[in-house]
Coordinates of N, CA, C and O in Angstrom, one line a residue:
E14 N 170.1 91.3 91.6 CA 169.6 90.7 93.1 C 170.3 91.4 93.9 O 170.2 91.3 94.9
E15 N 171.5 91.7 92.9 CA 172.5 92.3 94.7 C 171.5 93.9 94.4 O 171.8 94.5 95.5
G16 N 171.3 94.6 93.6 CA 170.6 95.7 93.6 C 169.4 95.6 94.4 O 169.1 96.6 95.2
D17 N 168.7 94.5 94.2 CA 167.7 95.3 95.5 C 168.0 94.4 96.8 O 167.0 95.0 97.9
M18 N 169.2 93.9 97.2 CA 169.4 93.7 98.1 C 170.5 94.7 98.7 O 169.5 95.3 100.0
R19 N 170.5 95.5 98.0 CA 170.9 97.1 98.5 C 170.5 97.7 98.5 O 170.1 98.5 99.7
T20 N 169.0 98.3 98.2 CA 168.1 98.6 98.1 C 167.0 98.0 99.2 O 166.3 99.0 100.4
S21 N 167.1 96.8 100.0 CA 166.2 95.8 100.7 C 167.8 96.7 102.2 O 166.6 97.1 102.9
L22 N 168.6 96.6 102.3 CA 169.2 97.1 103.0 C 168.9 98.4 103.6 O 169.8 98.8 104.8
I23 N 168.9 99.8 102.4 CA 168.5 100.7 102.9 C 167.7 101.1 103.4 O 167.8 101.6 103.9
K24 N 166.5 100.3 102.9 CA 165.3 100.1 103.3 C 165.2 99.7 104.9 O 164.4 100.8 105.7
F25 N 165.8 98.9 105.4 CA 166.3 98.4 106.6 C 166.9 100.0 107.5 O 166.7 99.7 109.0
C26 N 167.8 99.9 107.2 CA 168.7 101.3 107.7 C 168.0 102.7 108.0 O 168.0 102.8 109.4
K27 N 167.1 102.2 106.8 CA 166.3 103.8 107.1 C 165.1 103.6 108.0 O 165.1 104.7 109.0
K28 N 164.5 102.3 107.9 CA 163.7 102.3 109.1 C 164.3 102.4 110.8 O 163.6 102.6 111.8
F29 N 165.5 101.6 110.5 CA 166.0 101.6 111.9 C 166.6 102.6 112.4 O 166.3 103.3 113.6
L30 N 166.9 103.8 111.7 CA 167.2 105.1 111.7 C 166.0 105.9 112.6 O 166.4 106.6 113.4
I31 N 165.1 105.7 112.0 CA 163.4 106.2 112.1 C 162.9 105.7 113.7 O 162.7 106.4 113.8
R32 N 163.5 104.7 113.8 CA 163.2 104.0 115.5 C 164.4 104.4 116.2 O 163.6 104.7 117.2
C33 N 165.6 104.6 115.7 CA 166.4 104.9 116.6 C 166.0 106.3 117.3 O 166.1 107.0 118.6
H34 N 165.8 106.9 116.3 CA 165.5 108.7 115.9 C 164.3 108.8 116.9 O 164.2 109.4 118.1
A35 N 163.3 107.9 117.1 CA 161.5 108.1 118.0 C 162.0 107.8 119.1 O 161.5 108.2 120.2
L36 N 162.7 106.9 119.7 CA 163.7 106.2 120.8 C 164.1 107.0 121.6 O 163.9 107.5 122.9
A37 N 164.9 107.9 120.7 CA 165.8 108.8 121.4 C 164.8 110.0 122.1 O 165.1 111.1 123.2
R38 N 163.9 110.5 121.0 CA 163.0 111.8 121.0 C 162.5 111.5 122.5 O 162.2 112.5 123.5
R39 N 161.8 110.2 122.1 CA 161.0 109.8 123.3 C 161.3 109.7 125.2 O 161.2 109.9 126.1
F40 N 163.0 109.1 124.9 CA 163.7 109.4 126.1 C 164.2 110.6 126.7 O 163.9 111.3 127.3
V41 N 164.5 111.3 125.9 CA 164.7 113.4 125.9 C 163.4 113.6 126.5 O 163.5 114.7 127.5
R42 N 162.2 113.6 126.0 CA 161.5 114.4 126.6 C 160.7 113.6 127.8 O 160.5 114.6 128.7
S43 N 160.8 112.4 128.3 CA 160.6 112.0 129.6 C 162.1 111.6 130.7 O 162.1 111.3 132.1
H44 N 163.1 112.6 130.2 CA 164.5 112.5 130.8 C 164.4 113.8 131.1 O 166.1 114.4 130.9
S45 N 164.0 115.2 130.5 CA 164.2 116.8 130.6 C 164.7 117.4 131.5 O 164.1 116.9 132.6
D46 N 165.8 118.2 131.6 CA 166.1 118.5 133.0 C 165.0 119.6 133.4 O 165.6 120.6 134.4
L47 N 164.4 119.8 132.3 CA 163.5 120.8 132.9 C 162.4 121.2 133.1 O 161.9 121.5 133.5
A48 N 162.3 119.8 133.8 CA 161.0 118.7 134.2 C 161.4 119.4 136.2 O 160.1 119.4 136.4
M49 N 162.3 119.8 136.6 CA 163.0 119.9 137.7 C 162.1 121.0 138.4 O 161.5 121.0 139.6
S50 N 161.6 121.9 137.5 CA 160.6 123.3 138.1 C 158.9 122.6 138.2 O 158.3 123.1 139.4
H51 N 159.1 121.7 137.8 CA 157.2 121.1 138.0 C 157.2 120.2 138.7 O 156.6 120.1 139.8
V52 N 158.7 119.5 138.7 CA 158.9 118.8 140.2 C 158.9 119.3 142.1 O 157.9 119.0 142.4
A53 N 159.5 120.3 141.8 CA 159.6 121.2 142.7 C 158.4 121.7 143.3 O 157.5 122.1 144.3
A54 N 157.6 122.5 141.8 CA 156.2 123.2 141.7 C 155.4 122.5 142.6 O 154.2 122.8 142.9
Y55 N 154.6 121.4 141.8 CA 153.5 120.4 141.6 C 153.4 119.3 141.9 O 152.7 118.1 141.8
F56 N 154.9 118.8 143.1 CA 154.9 117.8 143.3 C 154.6 116.4 142.1 O 153.9 115.3 142.6
K57 N 155.6 116.6 141.0 CA 154.5 115.4 140.2 C 155.7 114.4 140.0 O 157.1 114.8 140.6
S58 N 155.8 113.4 139.8 CA 156.9 112.3 139.1 C 158.2 113.1 138.1 O 157.3 113.9 137.8
Y59 N 159.0 112.8 138.3 CA 159.8 113.3 137.1 C 159.7 112.5 136.4 O 159.5 113.8 135.0
Q60 N 159.0 111.8 135.5 CA 158.8 111.4 134.3 C 157.9 112.1 134.0 O 157.7 112.6 132.8
R61 N 157.0 112.6 134.4 CA 155.3 112.6 134.3 C 156.0 114.4 134.3 O 154.7 115.7 133.2
A62 N 156.6 115.0 135.5 CA 156.7 116.2 135.3 C 157.5 116.4 133.7 O 157.3 117.7 133.2
A63 N 158.7 115.9 133.4 CA 159.2 116.1 131.9 C 158.5 116.2 130.7 O 158.2 116.9 129.6
M64 N 157.1 115.5 130.5 CA 156.4 115.0 129.5 C 155.6 115.7 129.2 O 155.2 116.7 128.6
D65 N 155.0 116.8 130.8 CA 154.4 117.9 130.8 C 155.0 119.1 130.5 O 154.4 120.0 129.5
V66 N 156.1 119.0 130.6 CA 156.8 120.4 131.1 C 157.4 120.4 129.2 O 157.7 121.3 128.0
F67 N 157.7 119.6 128.1 CA 157.6 119.0 127.5 C 156.8 119.6 126.0 O 156.7 120.2 125.1
S68 N 155.6 119.2 126.6 CA 154.0 119.5 125.7 C 154.3 120.7 125.9 O 153.4 121.7 124.7
L69 N 154.5 121.8 126.9 CA 154.3 123.0 127.4 C 155.4 123.9 126.6 O 155.0 124.8 125.8
V70 N 156.7 123.4 126.2 CA 157.3 123.9 125.3 C 157.0 123.9 123.9 O 157.6 124.8 123.5
D71 N 156.8 122.8 124.1 CA 156.8 122.5 122.2 C 155.1 123.2 121.5 O 155.4 123.6 120.8
A72 N 153.9 123.0 122.5 CA 153.0 123.7 122.1 C 153.4 125.5 122.2 O 152.6 126.4 121.3
S73 N 154.5 126.2 123.6 CA 154.4 127.8 123.4 C 155.7 128.2 122.3 O 155.2 129.6 122.4
G74 N 156.1 127.3 121.8 CA 157.6 127.7 120.8 C 158.6 128.8 121.5 O 159.3 129.3 120.9
V75 N 158.9 127.9 122.3 CA 159.5 128.4 123.7 C 161.0 127.2 123.2 O 162.1 127.5 123.7
E76 N 160.8 126.5 122.5 CA 161.6 125.2 122.8 C 163.2 125.8 121.4 O 164.4 125.5 121.9
P77 N 162.7 126.5 120.0 CA 163.7 126.8 120.1 C 164.6 128.0 120.8 O 166.1 127.9 120.9
I78 N 164.3 128.8 121.7 CA 164.8 129.5 122.2 C 165.5 128.7 123.5 O 166.4 129.3 123.6
I79 N 165.3 127.8 124.0 CA 165.8 126.6 124.8 C 166.9 126.1 124.3 O 168.2 125.9 124.8
H80 N 167.1 125.8 123.1 CA 168.3 125.2 122.4 C 169.2 126.3 121.8 O 170.4 125.9 121.7
D81 N 168.4 127.5 121.8 CA 169.5 129.0 121.6 C 170.3 128.8 123.1 O 171.6 129.9 122.9
D82 N 169.8 128.9 124.2 CA 170.7 129.0 125.0 C 171.9 128.8 125.3 O 172.0 127.2 125.1
I83 N 172.7 129.6 125.7 CA 174.5 129.0 125.7 C 174.5 129.5 127.6 O 175.6 129.1 128.1
T84 N 173.5 129.0 128.4 CA 174.1 129.1 130.0 C 175.0 127.8 130.0 O 175.9 127.8 130.6
T85 N 174.1 126.7 129.7 CA 174.9 125.5 129.8 C 176.7 126.0 129.3 O 177.7 125.1 130.3
A86 N 176.8 126.0 127.9 CA 178.2 126.1 127.5 C 178.9 127.5 128.5 O 180.2 127.3 128.5
M87 N 178.5 127.8 129.2 CA 179.2 129.4 129.5 C 179.6 129.1 130.9 O 180.6 129.4 131.3
C88 N 178.7 128.0 131.3 CA 179.2 127.4 132.5 C 179.9 126.4 132.7 O 181.2 126.3 133.5
T89 N 180.2 126.1 131.4 CA 181.4 124.9 131.2 C 182.7 125.7 131.2 O 183.4 125.5 131.8
S90 N 182.4 127.0 130.2 CA 183.3 127.9 129.7 C 184.1 128.2 131.1 O 185.2 128.4 131.3
L91 N 183.6 128.7 131.7 CA 183.2 129.2 133.0 C 184.2 128.5 134.2 O 185.7 128.4 134.3
G92 N 183.7 126.7 134.5 CA 184.4 126.2 135.0 C 185.8 125.4 134.4 O 186.5 125.2 135.2
I93 N 185.8 125.3 133.1 CA 187.1 125.0 133.1 C 188.1 126.1 132.8 O 189.5 126.0 133.4
A94 N 187.9 127.9 132.7 CA 188.6 128.4 133.5 C 189.2 128.7 134.5 O 190.1 128.4 134.6
I95 N 188.2 128.6 135.5 CA 189.0 128.5 136.9 C 189.7 127.5 137.4 O 190.1 127.8 137.8
S96 N 189.3 126.5 136.8 CA 189.8 125.1 136.8 C 190.9 125.4 136.3 O 192.0 124.8 137.2
G97 N 191.4 125.7 135.3 CA 192.4 125.8 134.1 C 193.4 126.8 135.0 O 194.6 126.5 135.5
W98 N 192.9 127.5 135.6 CA 193.7 129.0 136.7 C 194.1 128.1 138.0 O 195.2 128.7 138.1
I99 N 193.3 127.7 138.7 CA 193.6 126.6 139.8 C 194.8 126.1 139.4 O 195.9 125.5 140.1
V100 N 194.8 124.8 138.2 CA 195.5 124.3 138.1 C 197.1 124.7 137.8 O 198.1 124.6 138.5
V101 N 197.0 126.2 137.3 CA 198.1 126.4 137.3 C 198.6 127.0 138.2 O 200.0 127.3 138.4
F102 N 198.2 127.5 139.2 CA 198.6 128.0 140.6 C 198.9 126.9 141.6 O 200.3 126.7 142.0
I103 N 198.1 125.6 141.0 CA 199.0 125.1 142.4 C 200.3 123.8 141.7 O 201.2 124.0 142.0
G104 N 200.5 124.4 140.0 CA 201.9 123.6 139.4 C 202.7 124.5 139.5 O 203.7 124.1 139.9
V105 N 202.3 126.1 139.5 CA 203.5 127.1 140.1 C 204.2 126.3 141.7 O 205.2 126.3 142.0
T106 N 203.5 126.5 142.5 CA 203.5 126.2 143.2 C 203.8 124.8 143.7 O 205.1 124.7 144.8
L107 N 204.0 123.5 143.3 CA 204.4 122.2 143.6 C 205.6 122.2 142.7 O 207.2 121.3 142.9
S108 N 206.1 123.4 142.0 CA 207.3 123.2 141.2 C 208.3 123.8 141.6 O 209.5 123.5 141.7
H109 N 207.8 124.3 142.7 CA 209.3 124.9 144.3 C 209.2 123.8 145.0 O 210.2 123.5 145.6
H110 N 208.6 122.3 144.4 CA 209.3 121.6 145.4 C 209.2 120.1 144.7 O 208.8 119.3 144.9
R111 N 210.5 120.6 143.8 CA 210.2 119.0 142.6 C 211.2 118.3 142.9 O 211.0 116.9 142.6
G112 N 211.8 118.8 144.3 CA 212.5 117.8 144.9 C 212.5 116.9 145.3 O 212.7 115.4 145.4
Y113 N 211.0 117.1 146.3 CA 210.3 116.1 146.8 C 209.5 115.0 146.1 O 208.9 114.0 147.0
L114 N 208.7 116.0 145.0 CA 207.7 114.9 144.1 C 208.5 114.3 143.5 O 208.8 115.3 142.0
S115 N 207.8 113.4 142.5 CA 208.4 112.7 141.3 C 207.2 113.3 140.4 O 205.9 113.8 141.0
D116 N 207.6 113.6 139.1 CA 206.8 114.0 138.0 C 205.5 113.1 137.9 O 204.2 113.4 138.0
T117 N 205.6 112.3 138.0 CA 203.7 111.3 137.9 C 203.1 112.0 139.3 O 202.1 111.8 139.0
V118 N 203.6 112.3 140.4 CA 202.9 112.6 141.3 C 202.6 113.9 141.5 O 200.8 114.2 141.5
V119 N 203.3 115.0 140.6 CA 202.8 116.0 140.3 C 201.5 115.9 139.3 O 200.7 117.2 139.6
C120 N 201.5 115.3 138.3 CA 200.9 114.8 137.2 C 199.2 114.7 137.9 O 198.5 114.7 137.6
D121 N 199.5 113.8 138.3 CA 198.7 112.9 139.5 C 197.8 114.4 140.3 O 196.2 114.3 140.1
I122 N 198.3 115.2 141.0 CA 197.9 116.1 141.7 C 197.1 117.2 140.8 O 196.1 117.1 141.0
L123 N 197.9 117.4 139.8 CA 197.8 118.2 138.9 C 196.0 117.9 138.2 O 194.9 118.6 138.1
V124 N 195.9 116.8 137.7 CA 194.7 116.3 137.1 C 193.5 115.7 138.5 O 192.6 116.4 138.4
I125 N 193.9 115.8 139.4 CA 192.9 115.5 140.4 C 192.5 116.9 140.7 O 191.0 117.3 141.0
S126 N 193.4 117.6 140.6 CA 192.6 119.4 140.9 C 192.0 119.6 140.2 O 191.0 120.4 140.6
F127 N 192.2 119.5 138.9 CA 191.4 120.4 137.8 C 189.8 119.5 137.9 O 188.9 119.9 137.6
L128 N 190.1 118.1 137.9 CA 188.9 117.4 138.5 C 187.7 117.7 139.3 O 186.7 118.0 139.0
M129 N 188.6 118.4 140.6 CA 187.8 118.3 141.3 C 187.3 119.9 141.5 O 186.2 120.0 142.0
S130 N 188.3 120.4 140.9 CA 187.5 121.9 141.1 C 186.7 122.3 139.8 O 186.0 123.0 139.9
Y131 N 186.6 121.6 139.0 CA 185.6 121.5 137.7 C 184.3 121.3 138.2 O 183.3 121.9 138.0
T132 N 184.3 120.3 139.3 CA 183.0 119.5 139.5 C 182.5 120.9 140.6 O 181.2 120.9 140.8
I133 N 183.8 121.3 141.5 CA 182.9 121.8 142.3 C 182.4 123.6 141.6 O 181.4 123.6 141.8
V134 N 183.0 123.9 141.0 CA 182.5 125.2 140.1 C 181.1 124.9 138.8 O 180.6 125.5 139.3
F135 N 181.4 124.0 138.8 CA 180.2 123.5 138.1 C 179.0 123.4 138.6 O 177.6 123.5 138.7
T136 N 179.2 122.6 140.4 CA 178.1 122.2 140.9 C 177.7 123.7 141.6 O 176.4 123.7 141.6
I137 N 178.7 124.8 141.7 CA 178.0 126.0 142.2 C 177.2 126.5 141.3 O 176.6 127.7 141.5
M138 N 177.4 126.2 140.0 CA 177.4 127.2 138.5 C 175.8 126.4 138.5 O 174.7 127.5 138.0
E139 N 175.1 125.5 139.4 CA 174.3 124.9 138.8 C 172.9 125.1 139.6 O 172.0 125.1 138.5
P140 N 172.7 126.1 140.0 CA 171.3 126.8 140.8 C 171.4 128.0 139.5 O 170.3 128.1 139.5
L141 N 172.0 128.5 139.1 CA 172.0 129.7 137.7 C 171.3 129.0 136.8 O 170.3 129.0 136.0
R142 N 171.7 127.4 136.2 CA 171.4 127.5 135.2 C 169.6 127.0 135.6 O 169.2 127.1 134.7
A143 N 169.3 125.9 136.7 CA 168.2 125.6 136.9 C 167.4 126.9 137.1 O 165.8 126.9 136.5
S144 N 167.5 127.7 137.5 CA 167.0 129.2 137.7 C 166.6 129.8 135.9 O 165.2 130.2 135.6
I145 N 167.4 129.4 135.6 CA 167.4 130.1 134.2 C 166.5 129.3 133.6 O 165.6 129.9 132.5
K146 N 166.7 128.3 132.8 CA 165.7 127.2 132.9 C 164.1 127.1 133.1 O 163.3 127.3 132.3
A147 N 164.0 127.2 134.5 CA 162.8 127.6 135.1 C 162.3 128.9 134.7 O 160.4 129.0 134.8
V148 N 162.7 129.4 134.2 CA 162.2 131.1 133.8 C 161.8 130.2 132.2 O 160.4 130.9 132.1
Y149 N 162.6 129.6 131.6 CA 161.9 129.3 130.1 C 160.7 128.5 130.2 O 159.4 128.5 129.8
V150 N 160.7 127.8 131.9 CA 159.5 126.5 131.7 C 158.3 127.7 132.9 O 157.0 127.9 132.2
C151 N 158.5 128.8 133.4 CA 157.4 129.3 133.7 C 156.8 130.6 132.3 O 155.8 130.3 132.3
F152 N 157.5 130.8 131.3 CA 157.3 131.8 130.2 C 156.2 130.6 129.3 O 155.2 131.3 128.8
A153 N 156.6 129.7 129.1 CA 156.5 128.4 128.2 C 154.6 128.3 129.1 O 154.0 128.2 128.7
Q154 N 154.3 128.1 130.7 CA 153.3 127.5 131.0 C 151.9 128.6 131.3 O 151.1 128.9 130.9
H155 N 153.2 130.2 131.8 CA 152.3 131.5 131.7 C 153.1 132.5 131.4 O 153.5 133.3 132.0
P156 N 153.0 133.0 130.3 CA 154.3 133.9 129.6 C 153.7 135.2 130.7 O 154.1 135.8 130.8
E157 N 152.6 135.7 130.7 CA 152.0 137.3 131.7 C 152.7 137.1 132.5 O 152.8 138.0 132.9
S158 N 153.0 135.8 133.4 CA 153.5 136.0 134.9 C 155.3 137.2 134.7 O 155.3 137.8 135.9
L159 N 155.7 136.7 133.5 CA 156.9 137.5 133.4 C 156.9 138.8 133.3 O 157.5 139.9 133.2
S160 N 155.8 139.3 132.7 CA 154.9 140.8 132.7 C 155.4 141.9 132.9 O 156.3 142.9 133.0
Q161 N 154.9 141.4 134.1 CA 154.8 142.8 135.6 C 156.6 142.3 136.2 O 157.0 143.5 136.4
A162 N 157.1 141.3 136.3 CA 157.9 141.4 136.8 C 159.4 141.5 136.0 O 160.3 142.5 136.5
F163 N 159.1 140.5 134.9 CA 160.6 141.3 134.2 C 160.1 141.2 132.7 O 160.0 140.6 131.6
P164 N 160.1 142.5 132.6 CA 159.3 143.1 131.5 C 160.6 143.0 130.0 O 159.4 142.6 129.0
L165 N 161.6 143.3 130.1 CA 162.3 143.3 129.0 C 162.2 141.6 128.7 O 162.1 141.5 127.3
V166 N 162.6 140.5 130.0 CA 162.5 139.6 129.6 C 161.0 139.2 128.7 O 161.5 137.9 127.7
F167 N 160.1 139.6 129.1 CA 159.1 139.0 128.6 C 158.7 139.8 127.1 O 158.4 138.5 126.6
H168 N 159.3 140.6 127.1 CA 158.9 141.1 125.4 C 160.2 140.7 124.8 O 159.5 140.0 123.3
R169 N 161.0 140.4 124.6 CA 162.0 139.4 124.1 C 161.9 137.8 124.0 O 161.5 137.9 122.8
L170 N 161.6 137.2 124.9 CA 161.0 135.7 124.7 C 159.5 135.7 124.1 O 159.4 134.7 123.4
T171 N 158.7 136.9 124.1 CA 157.3 136.6 123.0 C 157.9 137.3 122.1 O 157.3 136.3 120.9
R172 N 158.2 138.1 121.9 CA 159.1 138.3 120.0 C 159.8 136.8 119.3 O 159.6 136.6 118.3
I173 N 160.9 136.5 120.1 CA 160.8 135.5 119.8 C 160.6 134.2 119.6 O 160.3 133.5 118.5
S174 N 159.8 133.8 120.7 CA 158.5 132.7 121.0 C 157.3 133.0 119.7 O 156.7 131.7 118.9
E175 N 156.9 134.1 119.6 CA 156.3 134.4 118.4 C 156.7 133.8 117.1 O 155.7 133.3 116.1
T176 N 157.7 134.3 116.6 CA 158.4 134.3 115.2 C 158.7 132.5 115.3 O 158.1 132.2 113.9
N177 N 158.8 132.1 116.4 CA 159.2 130.5 116.1 C 157.9 130.0 115.9 O 157.6 128.6 114.9
V178 N 156.5 130.4 116.7 CA 155.2 129.6 116.2 C 155.1 130.1 115.2 O 154.7 129.4 114.0
L179 N 155.5 130.9 114.5 CA 155.0 131.3 113.0 C 155.9 130.3 112.2 O 154.8 130.3 110.8
I180 N 157.3 130.3 112.3 CA 157.5 129.6 111.0 C 157.3 128.2 111.1 O 157.2 127.7 109.9
V181 N 156.9 127.6 112.4 CA 156.3 126.1 112.7 C 155.5 126.3 111.6 O 154.8 124.9 111.3

């Protein structure tokens, strides 16, 4: 009886995880940041654009390229590095005024300056991220459109996407 109960619990957990995976996949499909290019170009609603872009990306073999994209990681690293340097500069500046400020105030100023500078740097980098994602969507929708403007990018993305379509 304990074995049956354990088996039924495992089956229940498996079904639950499959449903959670399907729900998460549907959420990601309907809330993709890649959709902004379709929202801007075709005046679609955000969820409709996200669904259309996801089906384009899925059919064209561009999805693995997007998953391997390091733009977000690079923007995050750059934001952290610049914010860190700003905090170091502010910390050095505040260290000369130690008599006027308590340690708590100095720590608060450093944390707030890091958060503000990181937010500003990441916001400044957002158009770069969006334009790179728009290139991926453009390639998924009309691959030949990149062939004249950016032939090197076109050939590289074509080679990678063809490899991905063959593997799938």
